[in-house]
Tab-separated table of C-alpha atoms in Angstrom:
chain	number	residue	atom	x	y	z
A	1	MET	CA	0.000	0.000	0.000
A	2	VAL	CA	2.886	2.380	0.730
A	3	SER	CA	4.152	1.974	-2.832
A	4	ILE	CA	0.789	2.930	-4.368
A	5	ILE	CA	0.338	5.906	-2.028
A	6	SER	CA	3.851	7.219	-2.647
A	7	LYS	CA	4.061	6.420	-6.377
A	8	TYR	CA	0.737	7.754	-7.646
A	9	LYS	CA	-0.883	11.153	-7.214
A	10	SER	CA	-4.354	9.659	-7.536
A	11	VAL	CA	-5.659	6.567	-5.720
A	12	ARG	CA	-8.936	4.711	-6.173
A	13	ILE	CA	-10.388	2.868	-3.171
A	14	ILE	CA	-12.899	0.055	-3.708
A	15	PRO	CA	-14.425	-1.643	-0.649
A	16	ASP	CA	-17.100	-4.267	-0.344
A	17	THR	CA	-20.191	-3.076	1.532
A	18	SER	CA	-19.529	-4.695	4.915
A	19	LEU	CA	-19.303	-2.315	7.863
A	20	ASP	CA	-15.611	-3.089	8.321
A	21	SER	CA	-14.794	-2.210	4.708
A	22	LEU	CA	-16.790	1.018	4.685
A	23	LEU	CA	-15.208	2.281	7.919
A	24	ALA	CA	-11.720	1.401	6.646
A	25	SER	CA	-12.383	3.175	3.347
A	26	SER	CA	-13.728	6.281	5.054
A	27	ILE	CA	-10.622	6.597	7.244
A	28	LEU	CA	-8.308	5.971	4.300
A	29	LEU	CA	-10.139	8.460	2.075
A	30	LYS	CA	-9.990	11.270	4.624
A	31	THR	CA	-6.381	10.678	5.639
A	32	LEU	CA	-5.051	10.578	2.076
A	33	ARG	CA	-6.952	13.717	1.121
A	34	GLU	CA	-5.569	15.515	4.166
A	35	ARG	CA	-2.067	14.624	2.946
A	36	GLY	CA	-2.704	16.110	-0.481
A	37	ILE	CA	-3.251	12.800	-2.257
A	38	SER	CA	-6.183	12.696	-4.678
A	39	ALA	CA	-8.336	9.800	-3.482
A	40	LYS	CA	-11.832	8.679	-4.325
A	41	VAL	CA	-14.016	5.742	-3.328
A	42	THR	CA	-16.273	3.813	-5.653
A	43	LEU	CA	-18.457	0.809	-4.894
A	44	ASP	CA	-18.698	-0.129	-8.576
A	45	ALA	CA	-16.438	-3.182	-8.811
A	46	LYS	CA	-16.914	-3.367	-12.586
A	47	VAL	CA	-14.240	-0.678	-12.910
A	48	LEU	CA	-11.723	-3.336	-11.875
A	49	ILE	CA	-12.517	-5.040	-15.191
A	50	ASP	CA	-12.932	-1.975	-17.373
A	51	GLU	CA	-9.890	-0.157	-15.952
A	52	ARG	CA	-7.790	-2.978	-14.552
A	53	ASP	CA	-4.508	-1.094	-15.093
A	54	THR	CA	-5.603	1.785	-12.858
A	55	PRO	CA	-3.991	1.695	-9.372
A	56	ALA	CA	-6.509	0.696	-6.719
A	57	ILE	CA	-6.675	-0.213	-3.044
A	58	LEU	CA	-9.278	-2.926	-2.474
A	59	ILE	CA	-10.839	-3.497	0.937
A	60	ASN	CA	-12.040	-7.075	1.493
A	61	LEU	CA	-12.192	-7.635	-2.266
A	62	PRO	CA	-9.875	-9.860	-4.359
A	63	PRO	CA	-7.680	-8.132	-6.997
A	64	LEU	CA	-7.712	-8.779	-10.728
A	65	ASN	CA	-4.333	-7.157	-11.454
A	66	GLN	CA	-1.711	-8.090	-8.872
A	67	SER	CA	0.698	-5.382	-10.019
A	68	GLN	CA	-1.793	-2.514	-9.764
A	69	HIS	CA	-4.276	-3.659	-7.113
A	70	VAL	CA	-3.455	-3.841	-3.407
A	71	SER	CA	-5.958	-5.885	-1.413
A	72	ILE	CA	-6.462	-5.420	2.338
A	73	SER	CA	-8.648	-7.960	4.113
A	74	TYR	CA	-9.578	-8.675	7.701
A	75	ARG	CA	-7.856	-11.522	9.476
A	76	GLN	CA	-8.793	-13.768	12.379
A	77	ASP	CA	-7.216	-11.359	14.850
A	78	TYR	CA	-7.787	-7.892	13.359
A	79	SER	CA	-10.240	-6.034	11.151
A	80	ALA	CA	-9.403	-4.270	7.899
A	81	THR	CA	-10.251	-1.019	9.684
A	82	GLY	CA	-7.859	-1.902	12.508
A	83	PHE	CA	-5.097	-2.533	9.998
A	84	ILE	CA	-5.761	0.716	8.112
A	85	ALA	CA	-5.960	2.745	11.338
A	86	SER	CA	-2.726	1.253	12.701
A	87	PHE	CA	-0.907	1.663	9.403
A	88	LEU	CA	-1.985	5.291	8.906
A	89	ASP	CA	-1.329	6.186	12.543
A	90	ASP	CA	2.245	4.929	12.229
A	91	LEU	CA	2.644	6.785	8.921
A	92	TYR	CA	0.853	10.066	9.625
A	93	MET	CA	-0.906	9.971	13.044
A	94	ILE	CA	-4.689	9.871	12.786
A	95	GLU	CA	-7.464	11.444	14.848
A	96	TRP	CA	-9.004	9.794	17.919
A	97	TRP	CA	-12.366	9.449	16.147
A	98	ASP	CA	-10.839	7.254	13.441
A	99	LYS	CA	-9.352	5.052	16.149
A	100	VAL	CA	-12.799	4.723	17.714
A	101	LEU	CA	-14.136	3.588	14.339
A	102	SER	CA	-11.541	0.810	14.347
A	103	ILE	CA	-12.883	-0.392	17.715
A	104	ILE	CA	-16.407	-0.437	16.267
A	105	ALA	CA	-15.099	-2.526	13.359
A	106	ALA	CA	-13.416	-4.924	15.798
A	107	LEU	CA	-16.713	-5.386	17.658
A	108	TYR	CA	-18.379	-6.044	14.312
A	109	ARG	CA	-15.777	-8.731	13.545
A	110	ASP	CA	-16.325	-10.239	17.035
A	111	LEU	CA	-12.686	-9.781	18.028
A	112	TYR	CA	-13.178	-8.890	21.702
A	113	VAL	CA	-12.314	-11.636	24.203
A	114	PHE	CA	-14.250	-10.851	27.379
A	115	LYS	CA	-12.472	-13.447	29.503
A	116	GLU	CA	-9.123	-11.793	28.740
A	117	GLY	CA	-10.500	-8.242	28.679
A	118	LYS	CA	-8.802	-7.437	25.377
A	119	PHE	CA	-9.032	-7.508	21.609
A	120	LYS	CA	-7.229	-10.282	19.768
A	121	GLY	CA	-4.908	-8.117	17.685
A	122	LEU	CA	-4.063	-4.609	16.515
A	123	GLU	CA	-7.155	-2.983	17.985
A	124	ASP	CA	-6.088	-3.676	21.560
A	125	LYS	CA	-3.203	-1.222	21.368
A	126	ILE	CA	-5.589	1.347	19.909
A	127	LEU	CA	-8.090	0.670	22.704
A	128	ARG	CA	-5.481	1.164	25.440
A	129	GLU	CA	-4.485	4.501	23.940
A	130	LEU	CA	-8.110	5.681	23.765
A	131	VAL	CA	-8.765	4.625	27.366
A	132	ASN	CA	-5.582	6.298	28.605
A	133	ASP	CA	-6.564	9.488	26.781
A	134	LYS	CA	-10.043	9.262	28.356
A	135	ARG	CA	-11.724	9.144	24.952
A	136	LEU	CA	-13.227	5.745	25.808
A	137	GLU	CA	-14.316	3.981	28.971
A	138	GLU	CA	-14.439	0.203	29.366
A	139	ALA	CA	-17.725	-1.080	30.799
A	140	THR	CA	-18.461	-4.587	32.081
A	141	ILE	CA	-22.023	-4.535	30.779
A	142	PRO	CA	-23.892	-6.603	28.188
A	143	ARG	CA	-23.408	-5.419	24.598
A	144	ALA	CA	-27.164	-4.935	24.370
A	145	TRP	CA	-27.994	-1.942	22.202
A	146	GLY	CA	-28.908	1.042	24.383
A	147	ILE	CA	-28.764	-0.813	27.704
A	148	LYS	CA	-27.729	2.201	29.780
A	149	ARG	CA	-30.671	4.246	28.487
A	150	LEU	CA	-33.322	1.599	28.110
A	151	GLY	CA	-32.597	-1.103	30.671
A	152	ILE	CA	-32.097	-4.793	30.131
A	153	VAL	CA	-35.429	-5.817	28.549
A	154	GLU	CA	-35.799	-3.250	25.772
A	155	SER	CA	-32.103	-3.270	24.912
A	156	ILE	CA	-31.899	-7.056	24.494
A	157	LYS	CA	-35.121	-6.978	22.484
A	158	ARG	CA	-33.583	-4.608	19.904
A	159	THR	CA	-30.098	-6.147	19.740
A	160	LEU	CA	-29.585	-7.798	16.360
A	161	ILE	CA	-25.939	-8.828	16.812
A	162	PRO	CA	-25.508	-11.015	18.677
A	163	PHE	CA	-28.907	-12.227	17.518
A	164	LEU	CA	-30.714	-14.231	20.213
A	165	PRO	CA	-33.396	-16.440	18.594
A	166	GLY	CA	-36.538	-16.376	20.676
A	167	PHE	CA	-35.407	-13.289	22.586
A	168	THR	CA	-34.539	-10.714	19.907
A	169	GLY	CA	-37.758	-8.831	19.157
A	170	ASN	CA	-39.624	-10.570	22.017
A	171	SER	CA	-39.835	-8.256	25.032
A	172	GLU	CA	-42.436	-10.441	26.801
A	173	LYS	CA	-40.096	-13.432	26.990
A	174	ILE	CA	-37.195	-11.284	28.185
A	175	GLN	CA	-39.442	-9.548	30.741
A	176	GLU	CA	-40.679	-12.872	32.137
A	177	LEU	CA	-37.161	-14.269	32.566
A	178	ALA	CA	-35.745	-11.041	33.998
A	179	SER	CA	-38.600	-10.689	36.511
A	180	ARG	CA	-38.076	-14.275	37.682
A	181	VAL	CA	-34.313	-13.950	38.077
A	182	PHE	CA	-34.034	-10.420	39.474
A	183	LYS	CA	-37.210	-10.796	41.559
A	184	LYS	CA	-38.368	-7.273	40.734
A	185	ASN	CA	-39.495	-5.169	37.817
A	186	PRO	CA	-36.500	-5.302	35.446
A	187	ASP	CA	-37.269	-1.750	34.272
A	188	GLN	CA	-35.890	-0.642	37.650
A	189	ILE	CA	-32.499	-2.195	36.917
A	190	ARG	CA	-30.144	0.542	35.752
A	191	ASN	CA	-26.449	1.354	36.060
A	192	LEU	CA	-25.430	-2.164	35.116
A	193	ASP	CA	-21.784	-1.101	35.215
A	194	LYS	CA	-22.150	-0.417	38.964
A	195	LEU	CA	-23.914	-3.539	40.237
A	196	ASP	CA	-23.408	-4.865	43.755
A	197	GLU	CA	-22.353	-8.484	44.270
A	198	GLU	CA	-25.925	-9.804	44.547
A	199	MET	CA	-27.123	-8.032	41.404
A	200	LEU	CA	-24.045	-9.146	39.484
A	201	SER	CA	-24.774	-12.733	40.481
A	202	GLN	CA	-28.368	-12.315	39.282
A	203	LEU	CA	-27.168	-10.844	35.985
A	204	LEU	CA	-24.932	-13.854	35.408
A	205	GLU	CA	-27.840	-16.168	36.253
A	206	PHE	CA	-30.008	-14.263	33.774
A	207	LEU	CA	-27.409	-14.613	31.036
A	208	ASN	CA	-26.878	-18.274	31.912
A	209	ASN	CA	-30.608	-18.927	31.433
A	210	ILE	CA	-30.516	-17.340	27.983
A	211	ALA	CA	-27.371	-19.309	27.089
A	212	LYS	CA	-29.019	-22.601	28.088
A	213	THR	CA	-32.098	-21.766	26.021
A	214	LEU	CA	-29.871	-21.112	23.006
A	215	GLY	CA	-27.796	-24.263	23.587
A	216	MET	CA	-24.604	-22.293	24.298
A	217	THR	CA	-22.079	-22.552	27.106
A	218	ILE	CA	-22.082	-19.608	29.459
A	219	GLU	CA	-18.439	-18.905	28.548
A	220	ASP	CA	-19.202	-18.690	24.820
A	221	PHE	CA	-22.305	-16.621	25.468
A	222	THR	CA	-20.686	-14.087	27.792
A	223	ASN	CA	-17.834	-13.728	25.319
A	224	LYS	CA	-20.367	-12.695	22.665
A	225	LEU	CA	-22.430	-10.425	24.896
A	226	LEU	CA	-20.333	-9.006	27.745
A	227	GLY	CA	-17.909	-6.098	27.638
A	228	ASP	CA	-18.565	-2.765	25.950
A	229	PHE	CA	-17.033	0.663	25.461
A	230	ILE	CA	-18.487	4.098	26.082
A	231	ILE	CA	-17.573	7.502	24.655
A	232	PRO	CA	-18.263	9.836	27.608
A	233	SER	CA	-20.673	12.691	26.982
A	234	GLU	CA	-17.998	15.316	27.651
A	235	VAL	CA	-15.940	13.898	24.778
A	236	PHE	CA	-18.705	13.975	22.152
A	237	ASN	CA	-20.576	17.268	22.528
A	238	GLY	CA	-22.814	16.092	25.365
A	239	LEU	CA	-23.762	12.784	23.732
A	240	GLU	CA	-22.776	9.527	25.455
A	241	ILE	CA	-22.247	6.803	22.868
A	242	GLN	CA	-22.240	3.069	23.562
A	243	LEU	CA	-20.023	1.563	20.875
A	244	SER	CA	-22.022	-1.640	20.411
A	245	GLU	CA	-25.117	0.463	19.786
A	246	ALA	CA	-23.182	2.750	17.441
A	247	MET	CA	-22.189	-0.406	15.560
A	248	GLY	CA	-25.829	-1.506	15.504
A	249	SER	CA	-27.026	1.849	14.214
A	250	LEU	CA	-24.524	1.690	11.357
A	251	LEU	CA	-25.533	-1.869	10.458
A	252	VAL	CA	-29.228	-1.006	10.405
A	253	PHE	CA	-28.718	2.203	8.422
A	254	ASN	CA	-26.452	0.397	5.958
A	255	SER	CA	-29.385	-1.819	4.921
A	256	LEU	CA	-32.294	0.627	5.120
A	257	TYR	CA	-31.665	2.336	1.789
A	258	ARG	CA	-30.196	1.277	-1.536
A	259	ASP	CA	-27.483	3.940	-1.421
A	260	SER	CA	-26.739	3.727	2.317
A	261	PRO	CA	-23.135	2.499	1.845
A	262	ILE	CA	-22.326	5.679	-0.085
A	263	TYR	CA	-23.458	7.848	2.834
A	264	MET	CA	-21.577	5.638	5.287
A	265	LEU	CA	-18.329	6.754	3.669
A	266	GLU	CA	-18.826	10.183	5.274
A	267	ILE	CA	-18.458	8.911	8.839
A	268	SER	CA	-14.733	9.574	9.214
A	269	LEU	CA	-14.925	12.875	7.338
A	270	ASP	CA	-17.685	14.306	9.529
A	271	MET	CA	-18.312	13.170	13.130
A	272	SER	CA	-21.781	14.758	13.064
A	273	VAL	CA	-22.919	11.930	10.777
A	274	ILE	CA	-23.127	9.468	13.679
A	275	PRO	CA	-25.820	11.371	15.651
A	276	VAL	CA	-27.895	11.568	12.452
A	277	ILE	CA	-27.540	7.830	11.848
A	278	LEU	CA	-28.343	7.125	15.515
A	279	SER	CA	-31.540	9.136	15.124
A	280	ILE	CA	-32.591	7.215	12.000
A	281	TYR	CA	-31.769	3.943	13.756
A	282	GLU	CA	-33.797	4.955	16.828
A	283	SER	CA	-36.892	5.514	14.695
A	284	SER	CA	-36.628	2.118	13.001
A	285	ILE	CA	-34.900	-0.411	15.260
A	286	ASP	CA	-37.871	-1.615	17.315
A	287	GLU	CA	-39.975	-2.428	14.263
A	288	ALA	CA	-36.964	-4.006	12.557
A	289	ALA	CA	-36.142	-6.164	15.606
A	290	SER	CA	-39.739	-7.344	15.962
A	291	MET	CA	-39.859	-8.339	12.291
A	292	LEU	CA	-36.445	-10.009	12.208
A	293	GLY	CA	-37.167	-11.745	15.508
A	294	ILE	CA	-39.865	-13.681	13.645
A	295	ILE	CA	-38.369	-13.932	10.148
A	296	ILE	CA	-34.860	-15.141	11.048
A	297	PRO	CA	-35.936	-18.126	13.205
A	298	GLU	CA	-38.476	-19.107	10.504
A	299	TRP	CA	-35.752	-19.056	7.852
A	300	LEU	CA	-33.398	-21.068	10.068
A	301	THR	CA	-36.071	-23.772	10.180
A	302	LYS	CA	-37.144	-23.765	6.524
A	303	LYS	CA	-33.990	-22.485	4.720
A	304	ASN	CA	-35.990	-20.897	1.880
A	305	THR	CA	-34.235	-19.520	-1.204
A	306	TYR	CA	-34.734	-15.949	0.032
A	307	ILE	CA	-35.650	-14.052	3.176
A	308	ASP	CA	-38.753	-11.895	2.928
A	309	VAL	CA	-38.072	-8.697	4.885
A	310	GLU	CA	-41.276	-7.170	3.492
A	311	GLU	CA	-39.178	-4.566	1.645
A	312	TYR	CA	-38.432	-2.906	4.994
A	313	PHE	CA	-34.756	-3.196	4.143
A	314	LYS	CA	-33.583	-2.292	0.662
A	315	ARG	CA	-30.323	-4.188	1.099
A	316	PRO	CA	-29.633	-7.651	2.568
A	317	GLY	CA	-26.537	-6.656	4.555
A	318	ILE	CA	-28.102	-6.779	8.029
A	319	VAL	CA	-29.574	-10.227	7.332
A	320	ILE	CA	-26.199	-11.481	6.074
A	321	ASP	CA	-24.469	-10.165	9.189
A	322	ILE	CA	-27.059	-11.686	11.537
A	323	LEU	CA	-26.760	-15.123	9.932
A	324	ASN	CA	-22.983	-14.834	9.955
A	325	SER	CA	-23.077	-14.112	13.695
A	326	LEU	CA	-25.135	-17.302	14.100
A	327	ASN	CA	-22.712	-19.316	11.914
A	328	ALA	CA	-25.735	-20.029	9.733
A	329	LEU	CA	-24.670	-18.811	6.288
A	330	PRO	CA	-25.248	-21.598	3.742
A	331	ALA	CA	-22.034	-22.833	2.140
A	332	LYS	CA	-23.136	-22.866	-1.487
A	333	LYS	CA	-25.840	-20.249	-1.934
A	334	PRO	CA	-25.847	-16.517	-1.275
A	335	ILE	CA	-28.296	-14.985	1.166
A	336	ALA	CA	-30.935	-12.992	-0.717
A	337	ILE	CA	-33.914	-10.834	0.171
A	338	LEU	CA	-36.963	-10.156	-1.951
A	339	TYR	CA	-37.135	-6.595	-3.256
A	340	ASN	CA	-39.307	-5.289	-6.089
A	341	GLY	CA	-40.134	-8.873	-7.007
A	342	GLN	CA	-36.476	-9.857	-7.413
A	343	LYS	CA	-34.114	-11.821	-5.230
A	344	ILE	CA	-31.283	-9.469	-4.272
A	345	THR	CA	-27.930	-10.219	-2.680
A	346	GLU	CA	-24.638	-8.337	-2.287
A	347	LEU	CA	-21.306	-8.766	-4.044
A	348	ARG	CA	-19.617	-10.018	-0.878
A	349	GLU	CA	-22.076	-12.918	-0.773
A	350	LEU	CA	-21.316	-13.969	-4.347
A	351	LEU	CA	-17.627	-14.016	-3.493
A	352	ARG	CA	-18.262	-15.925	-0.256
A	353	VAL	CA	-19.981	-18.802	-2.059
A	354	GLY	CA	-17.123	-19.148	-4.527
A	355	ILE	CA	-18.147	-17.223	-7.627
A	356	LYS	CA	-14.981	-16.102	-9.400
A	357	PRO	CA	-14.179	-12.419	-8.820
A	358	GLU	CA	-14.358	-11.282	-12.453
A	359	GLU	CA	-17.749	-12.941	-12.920
A	360	ALA	CA	-19.052	-11.622	-9.605
A	361	TYR	CA	-17.954	-8.088	-10.435
A	362	THR	CA	-19.985	-8.162	-13.666
A	363	LEU	CA	-23.145	-9.402	-11.936
A	364	CYS	CA	-23.609	-6.471	-9.556
A	365	ASP	CA	-24.632	-2.848	-9.973
A	366	GLU	CA	-22.799	0.311	-8.960
A	367	VAL	CA	-23.693	-0.149	-5.273
A	368	GLN	CA	-22.899	-3.883	-5.249
A	369	LEU	CA	-26.484	-5.133	-5.304
A	370	CYS	CA	-26.850	-8.273	-7.402
A	371	VAL	CA	-29.892	-10.105	-8.753
A	372	VAL	CA	-29.841	-13.883	-8.167
A	373	LYS	CA	-31.996	-16.492	-9.883
């Protein structure tokens, strides 16, 4: 990547439409522009065929021209965003907000190990720096979206990743279990990062009950659900941000509209984008969780050729990410939703099931939506 940045005055960046890739591309785009390098991002992978001799940095996409295309992909122990943030910080020094975005990407890639209290790879160094600079606070609370504002029932109901079949979208079931375990109205349970010993024991019992229902060990379950990070309100213009919920808001927004990934590229350039996306997410998440709480378990049972999201989502990304978090993506067929009477998937799904890159690139439109038969 250094050779392309230093050799050429103009750089093209082409990510797939996963959250990790879009965050990485946004950071890279802003940082290169700030250093006087002409950079632009396109989602249209067909340009890799039409202009294969043009220098390009690909994020989580395979190259077609090894001499002109540099490909950066996430690994088992770090995200593409974590790599980009670390690389650019060593090269130029990047802003704290871009480092926070790398932590969001690491949560998305499920790289936090609760038992060890650390990320698996590059992001842990970034996290320690952010905590030391008081930009982030570590919180031993469930990564349930909005838990500090909403309490345990409503936050678990709306959490889509990790998706909890039977609980996601089902506040009555969560309420019944929480009332039985905590022996009081669960709406009264707040400040979960400051629980006394008895309440902490009850919380673990509550989580253990959910884990048993889902057929998971408590260790595996707590690793998926416990441990979060908070941007204090004094750091972000009076707004306290829970990073798992910020991740959730970005995932939901990224699937709500056809062109959402294009707007997501603004997030590093302009911090004020995240409150706007949080507001859009807040107006849609409860309905989305209720719908997906029914649709996803039904699909897991029947394994139909597409998932009918009733055209609520214009892109299948959130469904792909949910099924990936459940290790339920089918090996040989891409996940598709029904939209405008057609089965629609994303480029990253075609590549996942083994379609050759050049063929996959021709099958998708300029925002990486692809019709499947």
